[in-house]
Tab-separated table of C-alpha atoms in Angstrom:
chain	number	residue	atom	x	y	z
F	134	UNK	CA	-2.084	-20.183	4.168
F	135	UNK	CA	-1.159	-23.823	4.557
F	136	UNK	CA	-3.410	-25.940	6.763
F	137	UNK	CA	-2.350	-28.425	9.434
F	138	UNK	CA	-3.740	-31.927	9.193
F	139	UNK	CA	-5.846	-33.398	11.974
F	140	UNK	CA	-3.005	-35.749	12.852
F	141	UNK	CA	-0.551	-32.912	13.227
F	142	UNK	CA	-3.112	-30.976	15.196
F	143	UNK	CA	-3.515	-33.819	17.629
F	144	UNK	CA	0.222	-34.009	18.143
F	145	UNK	CA	0.422	-30.290	18.723
F	146	UNK	CA	-2.282	-30.498	21.347
F	147	UNK	CA	0.228	-32.057	23.698
F	148	UNK	CA	1.954	-28.702	23.812
F	149	UNK	CA	-1.129	-26.881	25.001
F	150	UNK	CA	-0.759	-27.374	28.725
F	151	UNK	CA	2.338	-25.271	29.219
F	152	UNK	CA	0.912	-22.411	27.176
F	153	UNK	CA	-2.381	-22.516	28.999
F	154	UNK	CA	-0.585	-21.925	32.294
F	155	UNK	CA	0.419	-18.528	30.968
F	156	UNK	CA	-3.176	-17.324	30.754
F	157	UNK	CA	-4.310	-14.417	32.861
F	158	UNK	CA	-6.785	-15.523	35.514
F	159	UNK	CA	-9.052	-12.598	34.765
F	160	UNK	CA	-10.103	-10.853	31.566
F	161	UNK	CA	-10.170	-7.115	31.974
F	162	UNK	CA	-10.249	-6.042	28.348
F	163	UNK	CA	-11.709	-2.619	27.685
F	164	UNK	CA	-12.637	-0.874	24.464
F	165	UNK	CA	-8.963	-0.081	24.026
F	166	UNK	CA	-8.097	-3.729	24.758
F	167	UNK	CA	-5.560	-2.972	27.452
F	168	UNK	CA	-4.992	-5.833	29.879
F	169	UNK	CA	-2.655	-6.250	32.827
F	170	UNK	CA	-1.133	-2.867	32.074
F	171	UNK	CA	0.509	-4.067	28.878
F	172	UNK	CA	-0.380	-3.385	25.271
F	173	UNK	CA	1.139	-4.020	21.868
F	174	UNK	CA	0.695	-1.888	18.757
F	175	UNK	CA	-0.013	-3.149	15.233
F	176	UNK	CA	-0.530	-0.517	12.549
F	177	UNK	CA	-2.177	1.841	14.952
F	178	UNK	CA	-4.114	-0.957	16.632
F	179	UNK	CA	-3.577	-1.234	20.375
F	180	UNK	CA	-4.198	-4.697	21.645
F	181	UNK	CA	-2.747	-7.312	23.924
F	182	UNK	CA	-0.879	-10.068	22.144
F	183	UNK	CA	-1.939	-12.464	24.900
F	184	UNK	CA	-3.442	-11.818	28.293
F	185	UNK	CA	-0.424	-12.242	30.550
F	186	UNK	CA	1.481	-10.129	33.026
F	187	UNK	CA	4.950	-11.052	31.811
F	188	UNK	CA	4.831	-10.434	28.062
F	189	UNK	CA	7.870	-8.577	26.767
F	190	UNK	CA	7.029	-5.018	25.680
F	191	UNK	CA	8.435	-5.666	22.197
F	192	UNK	CA	7.043	-9.182	21.747
F	193	UNK	CA	5.236	-9.784	18.441
F	194	UNK	CA	1.457	-9.808	18.523
F	195	UNK	CA	0.210	-13.398	18.258
F	196	UNK	CA	-2.623	-14.114	15.807
F	197	UNK	CA	-4.542	-17.376	16.188
F	198	UNK	CA	-4.595	-18.709	12.624
F	199	UNK	CA	-8.136	-19.775	11.686
F	200	UNK	CA	-8.698	-19.671	15.435
F	201	UNK	CA	-6.599	-21.935	17.619
F	202	UNK	CA	-6.594	-24.387	14.731
F	203	UNK	CA	-4.099	-26.832	16.246
F	204	UNK	CA	-6.675	-27.621	18.919
F	205	UNK	CA	-10.066	-27.261	17.228
F	206	UNK	CA	-11.368	-27.431	13.649
F	207	UNK	CA	-10.080	-24.461	11.682
F	208	UNK	CA	-12.311	-21.470	10.940
F	209	UNK	CA	-15.069	-22.711	13.251
F	210	UNK	CA	-16.602	-21.116	16.301
F	211	UNK	CA	-14.964	-23.861	18.361
F	212	UNK	CA	-11.531	-22.676	17.192
F	213	UNK	CA	-12.418	-19.077	18.047
F	214	UNK	CA	-13.534	-20.112	21.503
F	215	UNK	CA	-10.356	-22.137	22.021
F	216	UNK	CA	-8.241	-19.109	21.149
F	217	UNK	CA	-10.237	-17.102	23.655
F	218	UNK	CA	-9.827	-19.769	26.327
F	219	UNK	CA	-6.067	-19.699	25.768
F	220	UNK	CA	-6.076	-15.916	26.191
F	221	UNK	CA	-5.683	-14.635	22.619
F	222	UNK	CA	-7.459	-11.561	21.357
F	223	UNK	CA	-6.553	-11.738	17.668
F	224	UNK	CA	-8.000	-14.412	15.408
F	225	UNK	CA	-7.479	-14.842	11.666
F	226	UNK	CA	-10.085	-16.186	9.264
F	227	UNK	CA	-10.929	-16.625	5.566
F	228	UNK	CA	-14.127	-15.564	3.797
F	229	UNK	CA	-15.666	-16.787	0.546
F	230	UNK	CA	-18.985	-16.505	-1.304
F	231	UNK	CA	-21.637	-19.184	-1.520
F	232	UNK	CA	-23.683	-19.680	-4.688
F	233	UNK	CA	-26.394	-17.416	-3.282
F	234	UNK	CA	-23.984	-14.673	-2.250
F	235	UNK	CA	-23.575	-15.379	1.465
F	236	UNK	CA	-20.149	-14.947	3.030
F	237	UNK	CA	-18.959	-18.072	4.813
F	238	UNK	CA	-15.791	-18.674	6.824
F	239	UNK	CA	-13.777	-21.427	5.158
F	240	UNK	CA	-10.240	-21.660	3.805
F	241	UNK	CA	-10.155	-24.020	0.828
F	242	UNK	CA	-12.063	-23.112	-2.320
F	243	UNK	CA	-13.643	-26.579	-2.116
F	244	UNK	CA	-15.306	-28.248	0.843
F	245	UNK	CA	-13.693	-31.690	0.663
F	246	UNK	CA	-10.919	-31.429	3.241
F	247	UNK	CA	-12.785	-29.917	6.161
F	248	UNK	CA	-16.369	-31.181	5.770
F	249	UNK	CA	-18.324	-34.317	4.901
F	250	UNK	CA	-19.569	-32.802	1.638
F	251	UNK	CA	-18.639	-35.872	-0.413
F	252	UNK	CA	-20.965	-37.983	1.718
F	253	UNK	CA	-23.816	-35.502	1.891
F	254	UNK	CA	-23.647	-34.428	-1.755
F	255	UNK	CA	-21.873	-37.298	-3.574
F	256	UNK	CA	-22.870	-36.105	-7.051
F	257	UNK	CA	-21.671	-32.509	-6.705
F	258	UNK	CA	-17.948	-32.824	-7.539
F	259	UNK	CA	-15.661	-30.865	-7.396
F	260	UNK	CA	-17.529	-29.540	-4.332
F	261	UNK	CA	-16.469	-25.909	-4.778
F	262	UNK	CA	-17.702	-23.477	-2.143
F	263	UNK	CA	-19.138	-21.236	-4.860
F	264	UNK	CA	-21.372	-24.051	-6.143
F	265	UNK	CA	-23.301	-24.526	-2.881
F	266	UNK	CA	-25.911	-22.373	-1.214
F	267	UNK	CA	-25.490	-21.214	2.355
F	268	UNK	CA	-28.298	-23.545	3.433
F	269	UNK	CA	-26.535	-26.523	1.852
F	270	UNK	CA	-23.229	-25.673	3.494
F	271	UNK	CA	-25.011	-25.289	6.830
F	272	UNK	CA	-25.897	-28.986	6.648
F	273	UNK	CA	-22.273	-30.104	6.545
F	274	UNK	CA	-20.220	-31.499	9.421
F	275	UNK	CA	-17.087	-29.386	9.665
F	276	UNK	CA	-15.661	-31.002	12.785
F	277	UNK	CA	-15.544	-34.793	12.539
F	278	UNK	CA	-12.497	-34.717	10.245
F	279	UNK	CA	-10.575	-33.140	13.112
F	280	UNK	CA	-11.825	-35.312	15.951
F	281	UNK	CA	-14.986	-37.106	17.086
F	282	UNK	CA	-15.515	-34.627	19.914
F	283	UNK	CA	-16.187	-31.962	17.267
F	284	UNK	CA	-18.804	-33.935	15.340
F	285	UNK	CA	-21.627	-31.693	14.190
F	286	UNK	CA	-19.563	-28.500	14.138
F	287	UNK	CA	-20.755	-26.249	11.322
F	288	UNK	CA	-19.180	-23.908	8.800
F	289	UNK	CA	-20.080	-20.461	10.142
F	290	UNK	CA	-21.299	-17.570	8.075
F	291	UNK	CA	-19.329	-14.369	8.477
F	292	UNK	CA	-22.259	-12.918	10.421
F	293	UNK	CA	-22.207	-15.811	12.888
F	294	UNK	CA	-18.443	-15.553	13.202
F	295	UNK	CA	-18.580	-11.819	13.916
F	296	UNK	CA	-21.226	-12.376	16.575
F	297	UNK	CA	-18.995	-14.906	18.320
F	298	UNK	CA	-15.812	-12.863	18.336
F	299	UNK	CA	-17.772	-9.823	19.449
F	300	UNK	CA	-19.116	-11.871	22.346
F	301	UNK	CA	-15.551	-12.948	23.150
F	302	UNK	CA	-14.231	-9.362	22.785
F	303	UNK	CA	-11.763	-10.615	20.180
F	304	UNK	CA	-10.219	-8.829	17.223
F	305	UNK	CA	-10.221	-9.916	13.578
F	306	UNK	CA	-7.574	-10.360	10.900
F	307	UNK	CA	-9.905	-11.145	7.982
F	308	UNK	CA	-8.603	-12.653	4.752
F	309	UNK	CA	-10.547	-12.206	1.544
F	310	UNK	CA	-9.929	-15.585	-0.057
F	311	UNK	CA	-9.415	-16.051	-3.811
F	312	UNK	CA	-10.996	-12.717	-4.768
F	313	UNK	CA	-10.391	-13.434	-8.453
F	314	UNK	CA	-13.254	-15.966	-8.430
F	315	UNK	CA	-15.623	-13.891	-6.311
F	316	UNK	CA	-16.460	-10.581	-8.044
F	317	UNK	CA	-17.719	-8.013	-5.586
F	318	UNK	CA	-16.546	-9.847	-2.475
F	319	UNK	CA	-14.782	-6.771	-1.111
F	320	UNK	CA	-17.946	-4.666	-1.216
F	321	UNK	CA	-20.039	-7.412	0.372
F	322	UNK	CA	-17.459	-8.061	3.077
F	323	UNK	CA	-17.491	-4.393	4.009
F	324	UNK	CA	-21.306	-4.351	3.891
F	325	UNK	CA	-21.571	-7.248	6.333
F	326	UNK	CA	-18.915	-5.776	8.596
F	327	UNK	CA	-20.802	-2.496	8.602
F	328	UNK	CA	-24.173	-4.067	9.372
F	329	UNK	CA	-22.644	-5.992	12.274
F	330	UNK	CA	-21.102	-2.841	13.743
F	331	UNK	CA	-17.522	-3.600	12.773
F	332	UNK	CA	-16.912	-0.410	10.806
F	333	UNK	CA	-17.462	2.024	13.647
F	334	UNK	CA	-14.508	4.045	14.893
F	335	UNK	CA	-13.538	1.679	17.694
F	336	UNK	CA	-13.519	-1.471	15.577
F	337	UNK	CA	-11.759	0.167	12.651
F	338	UNK	CA	-9.102	1.763	14.811
F	339	UNK	CA	-8.445	-1.079	17.237
F	340	UNK	CA	-9.954	-4.388	16.211
F	341	UNK	CA	-9.991	-5.018	12.457
F	342	UNK	CA	-7.494	-5.706	9.669
F	343	UNK	CA	-8.486	-6.923	6.189
F	344	UNK	CA	-5.879	-8.749	4.128
F	345	UNK	CA	-5.606	-10.721	0.892
F	346	UNK	CA	-3.117	-12.343	-1.454
F	347	UNK	CA	-4.777	-10.296	-4.196
F	348	UNK	CA	-3.217	-6.842	-4.455
F	349	UNK	CA	-6.210	-5.586	-6.431
F	350	UNK	CA	-8.518	-6.823	-3.682
F	351	UNK	CA	-6.554	-4.961	-1.022
F	352	UNK	CA	-6.671	-1.850	-3.213
F	353	UNK	CA	-10.453	-2.142	-3.525
F	354	UNK	CA	-10.879	-2.352	0.237
F	355	UNK	CA	-8.629	0.678	0.679
F	356	UNK	CA	-10.532	2.644	-1.972
F	357	UNK	CA	-13.962	1.762	-0.592
F	358	UNK	CA	-13.031	2.265	3.072
F	359	UNK	CA	-9.785	4.249	3.312
F	360	UNK	CA	-9.993	4.216	7.110
F	361	UNK	CA	-9.714	0.404	7.365
F	362	UNK	CA	-6.308	-1.116	8.099
F	363	UNK	CA	-5.241	-3.447	5.285
F	364	UNK	CA	-2.556	-6.069	4.752
F	365	UNK	CA	-1.036	-7.666	1.672
F	366	UNK	CA	-0.260	-11.360	1.954
F	367	UNK	CA	3.005	-12.064	0.208
F	368	UNK	CA	6.616	-11.009	-0.103
F	369	UNK	CA	6.968	-8.230	-2.685
F	370	UNK	CA	10.447	-7.427	-3.921
F	371	UNK	CA	12.076	-4.672	-1.896
F	372	UNK	CA	12.077	-2.434	-4.982
F	373	UNK	CA	8.301	-2.838	-5.254
F	374	UNK	CA	7.487	-2.107	-1.621
F	375	UNK	CA	6.813	1.638	-2.153
F	376	UNK	CA	3.995	0.850	-4.587
F	377	UNK	CA	2.350	-1.450	-2.020
F	378	UNK	CA	2.760	1.148	0.713
F	379	UNK	CA	0.365	3.384	-1.220
F	380	UNK	CA	-2.627	1.127	-0.440
F	381	UNK	CA	-1.714	-1.130	2.465
F	382	UNK	CA	-0.518	-0.890	6.053
F	383	UNK	CA	1.023	-4.335	6.430
F	384	UNK	CA	3.196	-6.676	4.404
F	385	UNK	CA	2.364	-10.185	5.647
F	386	UNK	CA	4.759	-12.792	4.205
F	387	UNK	CA	5.471	-16.468	4.759
F	388	UNK	CA	8.141	-16.987	7.403
F	389	UNK	CA	10.187	-18.978	4.879
F	390	UNK	CA	10.543	-15.938	2.627
F	391	UNK	CA	11.887	-13.280	4.999
F	392	UNK	CA	15.060	-12.152	6.724
F	393	UNK	CA	16.001	-9.430	9.166
F	394	UNK	CA	17.036	-7.265	6.208
F	395	UNK	CA	13.675	-7.721	4.531
F	396	UNK	CA	11.781	-6.762	7.687
F	397	UNK	CA	14.027	-3.720	8.041
F	398	UNK	CA	13.262	-2.703	4.452
F	399	UNK	CA	9.513	-2.924	5.098
F	400	UNK	CA	9.811	-0.948	8.320
F	401	UNK	CA	11.683	1.805	6.490
F	402	UNK	CA	8.490	2.764	4.655
F	403	UNK	CA	5.245	4.360	5.754
F	404	UNK	CA	1.994	2.690	4.765
F	405	UNK	CA	-1.328	3.997	3.531
F	406	UNK	CA	-2.166	5.622	6.869
F	407	UNK	CA	1.183	7.349	7.252
F	408	UNK	CA	2.544	4.930	9.844
F	409	UNK	CA	5.415	2.494	9.616
F	410	UNK	CA	4.606	-0.537	7.479
F	411	UNK	CA	4.210	-3.604	9.678
F	412	UNK	CA	5.142	-7.250	9.141
F	413	UNK	CA	2.979	-10.167	10.317
F	414	UNK	CA	4.490	-13.470	9.254
F	415	UNK	CA	2.815	-16.882	8.805
F	416	UNK	CA	2.369	-19.755	9.581
F	417	UNK	CA	4.769	-20.321	12.501
F	418	UNK	CA	3.926	-23.308	14.682
F	419	UNK	CA	7.090	-24.181	16.611
F	420	UNK	CA	9.120	-22.397	19.263
F	421	UNK	CA	12.413	-22.290	17.365
F	422	UNK	CA	10.920	-20.629	14.294
F	423	UNK	CA	8.925	-18.240	16.449
F	424	UNK	CA	12.081	-17.120	18.235
F	425	UNK	CA	13.872	-16.786	14.900
F	426	UNK	CA	11.313	-14.509	13.257
F	427	UNK	CA	10.893	-12.516	16.455
F	428	UNK	CA	14.623	-11.900	16.177
F	429	UNK	CA	14.040	-10.531	12.686
F	430	UNK	CA	11.862	-7.842	14.265
F	431	UNK	CA	8.455	-8.894	12.937
F	432	UNK	CA	5.457	-7.152	14.439
F	433	UNK	CA	3.182	-10.175	14.518
F	434	UNK	CA	3.191	-13.952	14.161
F	435	UNK	CA	0.264	-15.868	12.696
F	436	UNK	CA	0.107	-19.382	14.115
F	437	UNK	CA	-2.005	-22.494	14.624
F	438	UNK	CA	-0.356	-22.947	18.050
F	439	UNK	CA	-0.608	-19.507	19.642
F	440	UNK	CA	0.318	-20.756	23.102
F	441	UNK	CA	3.583	-22.228	21.793
F	442	UNK	CA	4.485	-18.976	20.038
F	443	UNK	CA	3.574	-16.899	23.084
F	444	UNK	CA	5.824	-18.982	25.304
F	445	UNK	CA	8.705	-18.718	22.828
F	446	UNK	CA	8.473	-14.965	22.264
F	447	UNK	CA	6.691	-13.411	25.234
């Protein structure tokens, strides 16, 4: 999904204050993630969309895209913590393989935009994630590009990321990035999730969704762990939706590609777990668009500015 620039992120930060006022003053999440007596449902997952007392019962669940990436460097632990501080339970991330087979949390298939890799390794063009070891990537500064206050921020491994969101009691919308260049990434992702305790009944039922732009990748996850909720990133033709419903639980399209009729067509079908197919749309960063897609009936909104979306829809 398209990334915001640091300049745009800084401008968006001015919007943060109003959204922050909507935070609950206490965090009373339980294993069923019910807070303030209000829950939302996404593909059988019960969770608060944001910890407030005045959220509309039918408001879309808000997903913090790459963490609260308008306010902290995307896909870092700082962005996860910012989402938590703003009161958001769901975070979205991207996983890729290093050269030595470690899963790291980073969006682009190269490291140029969000790290200082060109300075640290000037002779390693084109600086693809898959060409660096985990130890080499751990040396990179993944925060200075966003702002000097984030200097020294690191690219987290998936294990480190899972530890942090577990500590924060957050939930995960995990994207398998570019699976066509990472053979076996689905199996390894599930292995790491399992070793970190994320494939037990509670996590699988309430706290985890795995998605990808690759239909074959989503199918592999569904085949290897049929109990895991899955999502397909894209906008299949209405005529093709039944074939996707056989292996996924969510159709997650760009907000520019949908209408109320399209959302209705998705909702008319049952997904791989026998429940209504859901729609989580991306990447919505302004109040007007958030209100528009909420009017379409989407189930969730993926956003860099979760506080702005919450205020517009909740």
